[in-house]
Coordinates of C-alpha atoms in Angstrom, one line a residue:
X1 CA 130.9 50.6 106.1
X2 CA 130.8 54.1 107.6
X3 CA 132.2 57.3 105.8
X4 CA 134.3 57.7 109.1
X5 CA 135.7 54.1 108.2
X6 CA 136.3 54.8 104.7
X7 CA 138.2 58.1 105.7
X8 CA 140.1 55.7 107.8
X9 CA 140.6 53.2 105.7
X10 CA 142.0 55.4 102.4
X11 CA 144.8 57.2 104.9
X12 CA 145.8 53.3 106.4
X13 CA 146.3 52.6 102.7
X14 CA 148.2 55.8 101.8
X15 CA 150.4 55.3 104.9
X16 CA 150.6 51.8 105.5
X17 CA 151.5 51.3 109.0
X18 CA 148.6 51.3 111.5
X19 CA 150.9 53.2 113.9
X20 CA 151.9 56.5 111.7
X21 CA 148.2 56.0 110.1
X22 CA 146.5 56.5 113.8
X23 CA 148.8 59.5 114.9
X24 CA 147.3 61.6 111.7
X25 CA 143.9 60.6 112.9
X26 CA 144.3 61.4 115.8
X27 CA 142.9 58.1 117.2
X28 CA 144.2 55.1 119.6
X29 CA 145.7 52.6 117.2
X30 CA 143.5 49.9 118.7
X31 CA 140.6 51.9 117.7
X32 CA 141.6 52.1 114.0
X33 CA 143.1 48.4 113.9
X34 CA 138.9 47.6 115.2
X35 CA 138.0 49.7 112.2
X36 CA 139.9 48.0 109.8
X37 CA 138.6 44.5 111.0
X38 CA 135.6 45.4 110.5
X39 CA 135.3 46.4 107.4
X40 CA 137.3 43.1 106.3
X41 CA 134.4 41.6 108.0
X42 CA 131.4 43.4 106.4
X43 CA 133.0 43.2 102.9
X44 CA 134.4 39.6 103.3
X45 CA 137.6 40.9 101.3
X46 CA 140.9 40.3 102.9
X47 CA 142.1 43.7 102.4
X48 CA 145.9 44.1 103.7
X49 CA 148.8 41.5 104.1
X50 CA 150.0 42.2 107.9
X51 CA 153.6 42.2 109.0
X52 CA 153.9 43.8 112.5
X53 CA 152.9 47.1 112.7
X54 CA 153.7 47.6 108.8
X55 CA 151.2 46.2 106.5
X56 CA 150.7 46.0 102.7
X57 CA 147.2 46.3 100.2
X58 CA 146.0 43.6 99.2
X59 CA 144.9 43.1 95.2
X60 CA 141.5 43.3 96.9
X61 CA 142.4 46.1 98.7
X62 CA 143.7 48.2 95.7
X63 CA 140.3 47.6 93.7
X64 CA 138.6 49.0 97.0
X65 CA 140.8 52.0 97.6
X66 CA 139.7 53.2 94.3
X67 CA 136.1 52.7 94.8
X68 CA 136.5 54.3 98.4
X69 CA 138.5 57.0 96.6
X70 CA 135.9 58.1 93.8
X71 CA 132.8 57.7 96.5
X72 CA 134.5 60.2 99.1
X73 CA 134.7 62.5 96.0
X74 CA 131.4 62.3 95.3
X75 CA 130.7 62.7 99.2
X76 CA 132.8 65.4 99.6
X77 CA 131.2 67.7 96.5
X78 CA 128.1 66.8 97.8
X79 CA 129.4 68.0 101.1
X80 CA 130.7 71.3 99.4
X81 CA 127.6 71.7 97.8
X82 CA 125.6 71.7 100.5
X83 CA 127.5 74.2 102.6
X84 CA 127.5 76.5 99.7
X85 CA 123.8 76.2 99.7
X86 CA 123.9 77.5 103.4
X87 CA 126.0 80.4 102.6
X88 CA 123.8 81.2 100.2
X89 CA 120.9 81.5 102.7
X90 CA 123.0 83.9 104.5
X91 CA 122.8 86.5 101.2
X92 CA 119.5 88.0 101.0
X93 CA 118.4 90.0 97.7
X94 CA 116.1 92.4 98.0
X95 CA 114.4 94.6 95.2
X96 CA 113.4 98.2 96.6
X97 CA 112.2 100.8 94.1
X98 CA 113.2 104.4 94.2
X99 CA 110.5 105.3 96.1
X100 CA 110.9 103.1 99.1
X101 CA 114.8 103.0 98.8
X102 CA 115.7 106.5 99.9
X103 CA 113.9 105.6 103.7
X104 CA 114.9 101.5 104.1
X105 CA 118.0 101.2 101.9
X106 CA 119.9 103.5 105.0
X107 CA 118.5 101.7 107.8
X108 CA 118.7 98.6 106.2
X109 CA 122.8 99.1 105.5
X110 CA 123.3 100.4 109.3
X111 CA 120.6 99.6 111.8
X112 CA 119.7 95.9 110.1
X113 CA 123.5 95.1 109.4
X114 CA 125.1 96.5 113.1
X115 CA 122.6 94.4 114.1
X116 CA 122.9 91.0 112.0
X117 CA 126.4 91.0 110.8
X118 CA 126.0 87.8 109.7
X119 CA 123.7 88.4 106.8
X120 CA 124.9 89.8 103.8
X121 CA 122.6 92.1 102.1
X122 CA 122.4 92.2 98.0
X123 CA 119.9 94.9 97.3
X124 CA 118.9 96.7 93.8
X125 CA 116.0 99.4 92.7
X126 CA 114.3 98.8 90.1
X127 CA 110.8 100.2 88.9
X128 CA 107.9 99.2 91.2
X129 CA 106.4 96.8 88.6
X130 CA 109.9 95.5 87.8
X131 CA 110.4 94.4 91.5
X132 CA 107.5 92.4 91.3
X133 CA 108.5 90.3 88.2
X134 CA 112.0 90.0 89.9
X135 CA 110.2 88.1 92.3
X136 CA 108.1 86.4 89.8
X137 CA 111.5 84.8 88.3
X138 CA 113.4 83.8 91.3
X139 CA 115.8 86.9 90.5
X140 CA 115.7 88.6 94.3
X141 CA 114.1 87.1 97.3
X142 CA 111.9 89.7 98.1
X143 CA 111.0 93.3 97.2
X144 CA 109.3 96.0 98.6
X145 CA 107.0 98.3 96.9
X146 CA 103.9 100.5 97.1
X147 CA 101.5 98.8 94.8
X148 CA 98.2 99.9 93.5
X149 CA 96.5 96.9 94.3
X150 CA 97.1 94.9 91.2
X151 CA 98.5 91.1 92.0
X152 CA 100.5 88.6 90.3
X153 CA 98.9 85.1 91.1
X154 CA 102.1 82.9 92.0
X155 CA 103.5 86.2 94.4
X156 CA 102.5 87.0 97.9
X157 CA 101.8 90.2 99.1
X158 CA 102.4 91.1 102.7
X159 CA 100.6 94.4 103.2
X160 CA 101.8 96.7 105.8
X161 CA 100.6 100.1 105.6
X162 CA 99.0 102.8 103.2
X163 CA 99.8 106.3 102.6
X164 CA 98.8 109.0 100.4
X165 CA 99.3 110.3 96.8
X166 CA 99.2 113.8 96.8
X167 CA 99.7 117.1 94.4
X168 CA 103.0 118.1 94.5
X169 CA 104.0 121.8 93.7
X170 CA 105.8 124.9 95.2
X171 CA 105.9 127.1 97.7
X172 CA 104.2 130.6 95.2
X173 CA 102.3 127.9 92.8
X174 CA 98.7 129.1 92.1
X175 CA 97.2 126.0 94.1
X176 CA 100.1 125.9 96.9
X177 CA 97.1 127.5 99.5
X178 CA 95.1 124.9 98.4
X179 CA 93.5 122.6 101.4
X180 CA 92.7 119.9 98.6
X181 CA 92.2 119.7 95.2
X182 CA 90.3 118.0 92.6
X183 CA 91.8 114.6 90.0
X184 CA 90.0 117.3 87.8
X185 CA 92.4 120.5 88.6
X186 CA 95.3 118.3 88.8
X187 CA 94.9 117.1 85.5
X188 CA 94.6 120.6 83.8
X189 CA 98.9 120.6 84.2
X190 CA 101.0 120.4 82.9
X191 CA 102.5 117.3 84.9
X192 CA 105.5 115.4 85.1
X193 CA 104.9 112.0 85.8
X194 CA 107.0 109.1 86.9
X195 CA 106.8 106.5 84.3
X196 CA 104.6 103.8 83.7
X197 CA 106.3 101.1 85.3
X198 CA 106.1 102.9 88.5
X199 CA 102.6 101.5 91.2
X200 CA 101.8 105.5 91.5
X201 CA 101.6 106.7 87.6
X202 CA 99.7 103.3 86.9
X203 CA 97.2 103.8 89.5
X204 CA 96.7 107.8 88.4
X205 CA 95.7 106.5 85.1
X206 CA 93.4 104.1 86.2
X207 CA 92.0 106.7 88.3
X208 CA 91.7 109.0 85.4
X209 CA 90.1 106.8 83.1
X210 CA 87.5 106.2 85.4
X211 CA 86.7 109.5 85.6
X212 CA 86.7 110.4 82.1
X213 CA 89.3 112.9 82.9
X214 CA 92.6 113.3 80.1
X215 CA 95.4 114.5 82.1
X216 CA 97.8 116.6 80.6
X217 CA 101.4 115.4 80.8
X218 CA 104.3 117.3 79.6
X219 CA 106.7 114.3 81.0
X220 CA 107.1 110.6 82.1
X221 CA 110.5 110.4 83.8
X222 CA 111.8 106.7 85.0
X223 CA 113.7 108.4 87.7
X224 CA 112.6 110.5 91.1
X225 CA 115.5 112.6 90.6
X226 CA 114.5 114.4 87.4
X227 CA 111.2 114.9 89.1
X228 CA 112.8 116.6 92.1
X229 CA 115.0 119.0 89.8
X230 CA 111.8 119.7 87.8
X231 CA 110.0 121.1 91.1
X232 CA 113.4 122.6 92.6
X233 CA 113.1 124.8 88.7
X234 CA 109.6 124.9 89.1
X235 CA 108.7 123.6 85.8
X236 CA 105.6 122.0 86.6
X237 CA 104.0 120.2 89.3
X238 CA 103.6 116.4 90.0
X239 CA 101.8 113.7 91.3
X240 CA 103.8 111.6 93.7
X241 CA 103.9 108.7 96.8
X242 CA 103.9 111.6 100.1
X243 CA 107.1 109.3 101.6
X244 CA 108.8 110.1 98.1
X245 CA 109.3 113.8 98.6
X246 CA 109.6 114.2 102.6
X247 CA 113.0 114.5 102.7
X248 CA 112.9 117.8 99.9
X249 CA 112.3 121.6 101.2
X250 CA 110.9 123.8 99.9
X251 CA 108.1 121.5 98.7
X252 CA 104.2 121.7 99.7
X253 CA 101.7 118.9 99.3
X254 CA 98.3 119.1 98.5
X255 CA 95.7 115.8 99.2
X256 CA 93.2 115.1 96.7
X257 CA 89.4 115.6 97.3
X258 CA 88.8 112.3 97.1
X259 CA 91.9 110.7 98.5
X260 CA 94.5 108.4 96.5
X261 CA 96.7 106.0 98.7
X262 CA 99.4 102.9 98.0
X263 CA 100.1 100.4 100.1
X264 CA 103.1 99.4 100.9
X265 CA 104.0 95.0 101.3
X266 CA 106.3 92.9 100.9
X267 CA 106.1 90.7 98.0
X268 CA 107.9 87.2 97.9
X269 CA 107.0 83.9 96.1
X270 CA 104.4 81.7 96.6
X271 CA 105.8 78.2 95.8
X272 CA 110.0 79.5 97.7
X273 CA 110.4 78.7 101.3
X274 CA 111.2 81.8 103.2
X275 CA 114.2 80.9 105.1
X276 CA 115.4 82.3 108.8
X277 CA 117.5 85.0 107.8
X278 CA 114.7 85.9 104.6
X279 CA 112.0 85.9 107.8
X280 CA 114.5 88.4 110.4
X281 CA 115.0 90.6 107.4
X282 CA 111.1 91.1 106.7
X283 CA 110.2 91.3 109.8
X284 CA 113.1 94.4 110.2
X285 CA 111.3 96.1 106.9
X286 CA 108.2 96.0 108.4
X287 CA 108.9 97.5 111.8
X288 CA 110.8 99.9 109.7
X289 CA 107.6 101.1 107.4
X290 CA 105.4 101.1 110.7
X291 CA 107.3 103.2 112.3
X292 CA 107.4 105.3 109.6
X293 CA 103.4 105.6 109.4
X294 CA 103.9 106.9 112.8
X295 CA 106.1 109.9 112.1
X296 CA 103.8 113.2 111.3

């Protein structure tokens, strides 16, 4: 017995009558009498009592139309299930920290969604480290980040392009002439920092343990924005991803003697299949962040 025929044979038994029951299917009567027969024949159960074109359930019948009844329920959650497991492939979360956001989060919310209306777009900024562990526990899909080169085992890391850390001050600042300077100058500070959580701060102090060199920090912030206001007031200088301050004036950058870079990937999950929408959305980012290591 088909789910077709059991669709068929629940509205023969709500209606009774072979003619009404084939007009709300839609179907030629003869094709739904055929139906019936055969699932008399395949269950051996003798399910109506015929008289004309009006017909009556059988005691046989009854006990079937209830075990029709609770399968299609079953079949039709599972149904529901499965169609809100497809929608859900249509809503991609993404994790962008604040360093990345302010250049994909706009093209992402106009270019990518002119483009794929269809695909709903749940994106949040947390810390660079954060994004990762959202990964880590199924929280977003993907996220995108300028790591320092540090990896979680069960995450992969699609790595697109590097760019450079760089001294950040003012235009008057002792050092704004400066060509390049030294992890050593730099350190003298004061600096304000992002925080540890961020891929930049975490690889400076890596960088300046290796050297030996104690840098003198008069602030961790967890946001970009206090960082900005601090150089606007001209408070102290920073260290800080180049991407993250391109869009401030009145800013000059300084590269290190011995340069610093991040890299920026996509990182999504090992052991989760990336689905279609998941793959047109990376693939977006990634043109995105190329295209961007081609502007001067």
């Amino acid at each position: 017995m088909t789910i077709q025929q059991m669709r068929y044979f629940l509205v023969v038994c709500r209606l009774q009558n072979i003619t009404h029951a084939a007009a709300e299917l839609h179907i030629a009567q003869s094709t739904l009498s055929q139906a019936m027969q055969t699932i008399e024949d395949e269950t051996g159960l003798n399910l109506f009592l015929r008289a004309g074109r009006t017909i009556r359930i059988s005691q046989d019948g009854q006990k079937l139309y209830q075990k029709v009844t609770a399968l299609l329920r079953e079949v039709d959650a599972f149904e529901d299930g499965v169609r809100e497991m497809s929608c859900r492939h249509g809503k991609i979360s993404l994790a962008i920290p604040q360093q990345q956001a302010s250049f994909l989060i706009p093209r992402l919310l106009h270019t990518f969604q002119h483009e794929h209306p269809e695909i709903q777009l749940d994106i949040i900024e947390p810390y660079g480290v954060e994004a990762a562990r959202f990964v880590q526990e199924e929280k977003v899909d993907l996220a995108v980040v300028n790591y320092d080169g540090s990896t979680l085992p069960d995450l992969q890391y699609q790595r697109i392009d590097s760019r450079p850390v760089k001294f950040i001050v003012w235009p008057g600042h002792p050092l704004a002439d400066r060509p390049s300077i030294s992890l050593a100058e730099a350190a003298r500070g004061p600096l304000v920092l992002l925080s540890e959580e961020f891929y930049v701060t975490r690889l400076l102090m890596r960088t300046f343990a290796a050297a030996r060199i104690e840098p003198n920090v008069a602030y961790y912030s967890p946001h970009l924005s206090t960082l900005y206001s601090l150089l606007r007031t001209h408070t102290a200088p920073s260290i800080l991803f180049e991407q993250a301050v391109t869009a401030l004036s009145d800013i000059v950058t300084i590269p290190f003697d011995t340069p610093l870079s991040l890299t920026s990937c996509i990182i999504t999950k090992k052991s989760r299949q990336i689905s279609k929408d998941q793959r047109l959305v990376m693939k977006f980012i990634r043109q995105q962040l190329l295209a961007r290591q081609a502007m001067p």
